[in-house]
Amino acid sequence: MQPRGFERITHDNVVVPCESLPAIDLTLWQENRGASLGQSHFDYPETSYYYKRK
């Protein structure tokens, strides 16, 4: 893999081992586990799009 992955492989963007590339910090996309909204007490009919089929 080249360091600038969306650019062509050239003399200044050569293929290097993947292990030499920095890791991505995915914690920026971690879901916020804030306040709980609780359970909904609305009964969805079986024909509803939101009805969970078993």
Coordinates of C-alpha atoms in Angstrom, one line a residue:
M1 CA 0.0 0.0 0.0
Q2 CA 1.2 3.5 -0.8
P3 CA 1.0 6.2 1.9
R4 CA -1.3 8.3 -0.1
G5 CA -3.7 5.5 -1.1
F6 CA -5.9 7.5 -3.5
E7 CA -2.9 8.7 -5.6
R8 CA -0.9 6.8 -8.1
I9 CA 2.2 4.9 -7.1
T10 CA 5.2 7.1 -8.0
H11 CA 8.8 7.7 -6.9
D12 CA 7.6 9.9 -4.0
N13 CA 4.5 7.7 -3.2
V14 CA 6.1 4.2 -3.2
V15 CA 4.5 1.0 -1.9
V16 CA 5.4 0.3 1.7
P17 CA 4.4 -2.5 4.2
C18 CA 1.0 -1.8 5.7
E19 CA 2.5 -2.2 9.2
S20 CA 4.6 1.0 8.6
L21 CA 1.5 3.1 8.0
P22 CA -0.1 4.9 11.1
A23 CA -3.2 3.3 12.6
I24 CA -6.5 5.1 12.4
D25 CA -8.1 6.3 15.7
L26 CA -11.7 5.0 15.4
T27 CA -12.7 6.3 18.8
L28 CA -13.8 9.5 17.1
W29 CA -16.7 7.5 15.6
Q30 CA -17.6 5.8 18.9
E31 CA -21.3 6.0 19.8
N32 CA -22.2 8.3 22.6
R33 CA -23.6 6.2 25.5
G34 CA -25.5 9.1 27.1
A35 CA -28.8 9.1 28.9
S36 CA -31.1 6.2 28.3
L37 CA -34.4 7.0 26.6
G38 CA -36.1 3.9 28.0
Q39 CA -38.4 1.4 26.3
S40 CA -41.2 2.5 24.1
H41 CA -44.6 1.2 25.2
F42 CA -46.1 1.5 21.7
D43 CA -47.3 -1.9 20.3
Y44 CA -46.4 -2.1 16.6
P45 CA -48.9 -4.1 14.6
E46 CA -47.5 -7.3 12.9
T47 CA -47.9 -5.6 9.5
S48 CA -45.8 -2.6 10.5
Y49 CA -42.4 -2.0 8.9
Y50 CA -40.9 -1.8 12.4
Y51 CA -42.3 -5.1 13.7
K52 CA -39.5 -7.4 14.6
R53 CA -40.1 -10.8 12.9
K54 CA -38.8 -14.0 14.5

